[in-house]
GROMACS .gro file of C-alpha atoms in nm:
model
  192
    1MET     CA    1  -1.149   0.535  -1.905
    2HIS     CA    2  -0.822   0.637  -2.027
    3GLN     CA    3  -0.777   0.960  -1.794
    4SER     CA    4  -0.914   0.705  -1.519
    5LEU     CA    5  -0.655   0.455  -1.645
    6LEU     CA    6  -0.392   0.749  -1.604
    7ARG     CA    7  -0.514   0.926  -1.296
    8MET     CA    8  -0.582   0.593  -1.064
    9GLU     CA    9  -0.280   0.391  -1.171
   10ILE     CA   10   0.005   0.579  -1.365
   11VAL     CA   11   0.001   0.917  -1.161
   12PRO     CA   12   0.016   0.726  -0.837
   13PHE     CA   13   0.293   0.483  -0.933
   14ILE     CA   14   0.529   0.787  -1.066
   15LEU     CA   15   0.405   1.015  -0.734
   16GLN     CA   16   0.524   0.735  -0.490
   17PHE     CA   17   0.847   0.662  -0.679
   18SER     CA   18   0.920   1.051  -0.710
   19ILE     CA   19   0.835   1.091  -0.343
   20LEU     CA   20   1.061   0.817  -0.238
   21ILE     CA   21   1.356   0.969  -0.421
   22GLY     CA   22   1.291   1.311  -0.360
   23LEU     CA   23   1.290   1.229   0.004
   24THR     CA   24   1.632   1.033  -0.040
   25ILE     CA   25   1.794   1.363  -0.215
   26LEU     CA   26   1.659   1.569   0.064
   27GLY     CA   27   1.731   1.315   0.337
   28ASP     CA   28   2.099   1.314   0.209
   29LEU     CA   29   2.150   1.675   0.185
   30LEU     CA   30   1.996   1.728   0.533
   31LEU     CA   31   2.250   1.465   0.691
   32HIS     CA   32   2.568   1.661   0.465
   33VAL     CA   33   2.403   2.030   0.582
   34PHE     CA   34   2.372   1.934   0.955
   35GLY     CA   35   2.713   1.746   0.964
   36LEU     CA   36   2.553   1.416   1.047
   37VAL     CA   37   2.674   1.187   0.759
   38ASP     CA   38   2.762   0.927   1.040
   39VAL     CA   39   2.411   0.897   1.071
   40GLY     CA   40   2.331   0.813   0.753
   41ARG     CA   41   2.594   0.562   0.710
   42HIS     CA   42   2.433   0.366   1.014
   43LEU     CA   43   2.061   0.385   0.854
   44GLY     CA   44   2.140   0.069   0.642
   45ILE     CA   45   2.097  -0.137   0.930
   46PRO     CA   46   1.738  -0.018   1.086
   47GLY     CA   47   1.630   0.016   0.700
   48THR     CA   48   1.783  -0.364   0.610
   49LEU     CA   49   1.596  -0.485   0.872
   50LEU     CA   50   1.263  -0.305   0.822
   51ILE     CA   51   1.262  -0.432   0.513
   52ILE     CA   52   1.321  -0.786   0.636
   53PHE     CA   53   1.037  -0.759   0.865
   54GLY     CA   54   0.853  -0.634   0.544
   55LEU     CA   55   0.900  -1.014   0.405
   56SER     CA   56   0.676  -1.099   0.707
   57TYR     CA   57   0.387  -1.056   0.436
   58SER     CA   58   0.539  -1.352   0.220
   59PHE     CA   59   0.517  -1.566   0.532
   60ARG     CA   60   0.153  -1.483   0.596
   61LYS     CA   61   0.038  -1.553   0.232
   62ARG     CA   62   0.218  -1.895   0.233
   63LYS     CA   63   0.066  -1.982   0.610
   64VAL     CA   64   0.363  -1.990   0.780
   65LEU     CA   65   0.241  -1.699   0.988
   66THR     CA   66  -0.134  -1.745   1.070
   67ILE     CA   67  -0.204  -1.423   1.304
   68GLY     CA   68  -0.392  -1.151   1.074
   69THR     CA   69  -0.500  -1.111   0.768
   70PRO     CA   70  -0.296  -1.110   0.412
   71ARG     CA   71  -0.426  -0.753   0.339
   72LEU     CA   72  -0.293  -0.617   0.708
   73PHE     CA   73   0.056  -0.793   0.618
   74LEU     CA   74   0.056  -0.654   0.249
   75ARG     CA   75   0.007  -0.321   0.390
   76ILE     CA   76   0.298  -0.378   0.649
   77HIS     CA   77   0.504  -0.520   0.339
   78GLU     CA   78   0.450  -0.223   0.142
   79THR     CA   79   0.488   0.006   0.435
   80CYS     CA   80   0.828  -0.143   0.562
   81THR     CA   81   0.979  -0.185   0.235
   82TRP     CA   82   0.903   0.179   0.131
   83LEU     CA   83   1.050   0.331   0.472
   84GLY     CA   84   1.334   0.052   0.461
   85THR     CA   85   1.394   0.128   0.096
   86LEU     CA   86   1.412   0.518   0.179
   87MET     CA   87   1.682   0.479   0.472
   88VAL     CA   88   1.870   0.227   0.262
   89LEU     CA   89   1.900   0.474  -0.027
   90ILE     CA   90   1.957   0.763   0.199
   91HIS     CA   91   2.252   0.555   0.358
   92ALA     CA   92   2.384   0.482   0.013
   93GLY     CA   93   2.375   0.826  -0.074
   94VAL     CA   94   2.621   0.895   0.221
   95HIS     CA   95   2.911   0.703   0.104
   96PHE     CA   96   2.898   0.544  -0.272
   97ASN     CA   97   3.262   0.451  -0.285
   98THR     CA   98   3.264   0.093  -0.460
   99LEU     CA   99   3.076  -0.127  -0.684
  100LEU     CA  100   2.894  -0.349  -0.480
  101PRO     CA  101   2.725  -0.074  -0.298
  102TRP     CA  102   2.602   0.055  -0.628
  103LEU     CA  103   2.469  -0.270  -0.778
  104ALA     CA  104   2.302  -0.359  -0.431
  105THR     CA  105   2.120   0.045  -0.498
  106LEU     CA  106   2.068  -0.046  -0.832
  107ALA     CA  107   1.888  -0.349  -0.769
  108MET     CA  108   1.719  -0.229  -0.469
  109ILE     CA  109   1.548   0.046  -0.718
  110ILE     CA  110   1.475  -0.189  -0.936
  111ASN     CA  111   1.300  -0.387  -0.703
  112VAL     CA  112   1.093  -0.141  -0.556
  113VAL     CA  113   0.990  -0.043  -0.946
  114SER     CA  114   0.873  -0.405  -0.979
  115GLY     CA  115   0.693  -0.418  -0.654
  116LEU     CA  116   0.518  -0.100  -0.757
  117VAL     CA  117   0.418  -0.198  -1.082
  118GLY     CA  118   0.306  -0.530  -0.950
  119ARG     CA  119   0.078  -0.324  -0.713
  120TYR     CA  120  -0.071  -0.108  -0.951
  121LEU     CA  121  -0.099  -0.319  -1.263
  122LEU     CA  122  -0.232  -0.608  -1.079
  123GLY     CA  123  -0.527  -0.412  -0.903
  124ARG     CA  124  -0.600  -0.211  -1.225
  125SER     CA  125  -0.616  -0.566  -1.411
  126GLN     CA  126  -0.829  -0.688  -1.137
  127ARG     CA  127  -1.085  -0.404  -1.171
  128PHE     CA  128  -1.111  -0.431  -1.520
  129LEU     CA  129  -1.181  -0.783  -1.559
  130ALA     CA  130  -1.479  -0.701  -1.296
  131LEU     CA  131  -1.581  -0.436  -1.475
  132LYS     CA  132  -1.580  -0.602  -1.828
  133ARG     CA  133  -1.756  -0.935  -1.665
  134LYS     CA  134  -2.056  -0.682  -1.514
  135GLU     CA  135  -2.084  -0.505  -1.830
  136HIS     CA  136  -2.135  -0.827  -2.039
  137LEU     CA  137  -2.355  -0.944  -1.779
  138ASP     CA  138  -2.578  -0.636  -1.768
  139ARG     CA  139  -2.600  -0.682  -2.163
  140GLY     CA  140  -2.804  -1.014  -2.067
  141LEU     CA  141  -2.522  -1.272  -2.161
  142SER     CA  142  -2.507  -1.572  -1.976
  143ARG     CA  143  -2.250  -1.669  -1.735
  144LYS     CA  144  -2.116  -1.937  -1.985
  145GLU     CA  145  -2.103  -1.674  -2.281
  146VAL     CA  146  -1.946  -1.431  -2.038
  147ASP     CA  147  -1.642  -1.649  -1.953
  148SER     CA  148  -1.631  -1.774  -2.356
  149ARG     CA  149  -1.597  -1.381  -2.442
  150MET     CA  150  -1.349  -1.329  -2.180
  151PHE     CA  151  -1.127  -1.631  -2.179
  152PHE     CA  152  -0.823  -1.440  -2.324
  153ASP     CA  153  -0.827  -1.164  -2.079
  154ALA     CA  154  -0.870  -1.412  -1.804
  155VAL     CA  155  -0.550  -1.611  -1.955
  156THR     CA  156  -0.397  -1.250  -1.954
  157PHE     CA  157  -0.445  -1.142  -1.610
  158GLU     CA  158  -0.339  -1.512  -1.477
  159LEU     CA  159  -0.035  -1.477  -1.692
  160MET     CA  160  -0.010  -1.097  -1.527
  161THR     CA  161  -0.067  -1.266  -1.177
  162ARG     CA  162   0.273  -1.420  -1.235
  163TRP     CA  163   0.452  -1.115  -1.244
  164ARG     CA  164   0.637  -1.234  -0.897
  165THR     CA  165   0.814  -1.452  -1.074
  166ILE     CA  166   1.030  -1.156  -1.204
  167HIS     CA  167   1.002  -0.944  -0.870
  168LEU     CA  168   1.151  -1.270  -0.688
  169PRO     CA  169   1.463  -1.307  -0.875
  170ILE     CA  170   1.514  -0.948  -0.861
  171SER     CA  171   1.436  -0.966  -0.475
  172MET     CA  172   1.703  -1.270  -0.458
  173THR     CA  173   1.943  -1.075  -0.656
  174LEU     CA  174   1.899  -0.799  -0.433
  175ALA     CA  175   1.904  -1.016  -0.113
  176THR     CA  176   2.263  -1.123  -0.243
  177LEU     CA  177   2.427  -0.812  -0.328
  178VAL     CA  178   2.313  -0.661   0.026
  179LEU     CA  179   2.467  -0.967   0.219
  180GLY     CA  180   2.789  -0.921  -0.001
  181HIS     CA  181   2.809  -0.556   0.114
  182VAL     CA  182   2.735  -0.644   0.509
  183VAL     CA  183   3.024  -0.932   0.442
  184SER     CA  184   3.259  -0.682   0.251
  185ILE     CA  185   3.173  -0.436   0.545
  186LEU     CA  186   3.266  -0.683   0.825
  187MET     CA  187   3.564  -0.788   0.652
  188PHE     CA  188   3.717  -0.445   0.589
  189TRP     CA  189   3.607  -0.292   0.950
  190ASP     CA  190   3.838  -0.098   1.139
  191TRP     CA  191   3.778  -0.343   1.457
  192ARG     CA  192   4.025  -0.171   1.671
   0.00000   0.00000   0.00000
């Protein structure tokens, strides 16, 4: 079970985050090697738009949007925010020269880690509870006995599902920093 946990949850988490950071470094390096730094400066715009589009999952989950399935919108959220984050991180690597972009980038990285933890941790916990419930039922315990024995596990899982209470403030902090960054860019832009 321990090896499975490592292989099924920890390795994919580390791999996905490492690929994001590796592609960021590679993308920034390629832009500099080919003299396309200006392209990197503008990647923040489509990256931010992808991240905003990825928020459609929240609207679907809250039934503001009624088309499609929540699972489809979760995949859209994961894909768009990952690609958007990659673009924004490449953008950030091209011109880090003030505190606000650094803070926004740090908040974005924390937000990505928070999202990945939620994704893998909740999935693992659901599988663990289902397996434990099945094991108890296979041993001949009644549903009432199973519920009694799994009470603390169920409470723990319920608390874990509330990871969004951490993810949401991090996301709001990120949105505030990004908005501050955009406003400061517009204020100091050379409009000639």
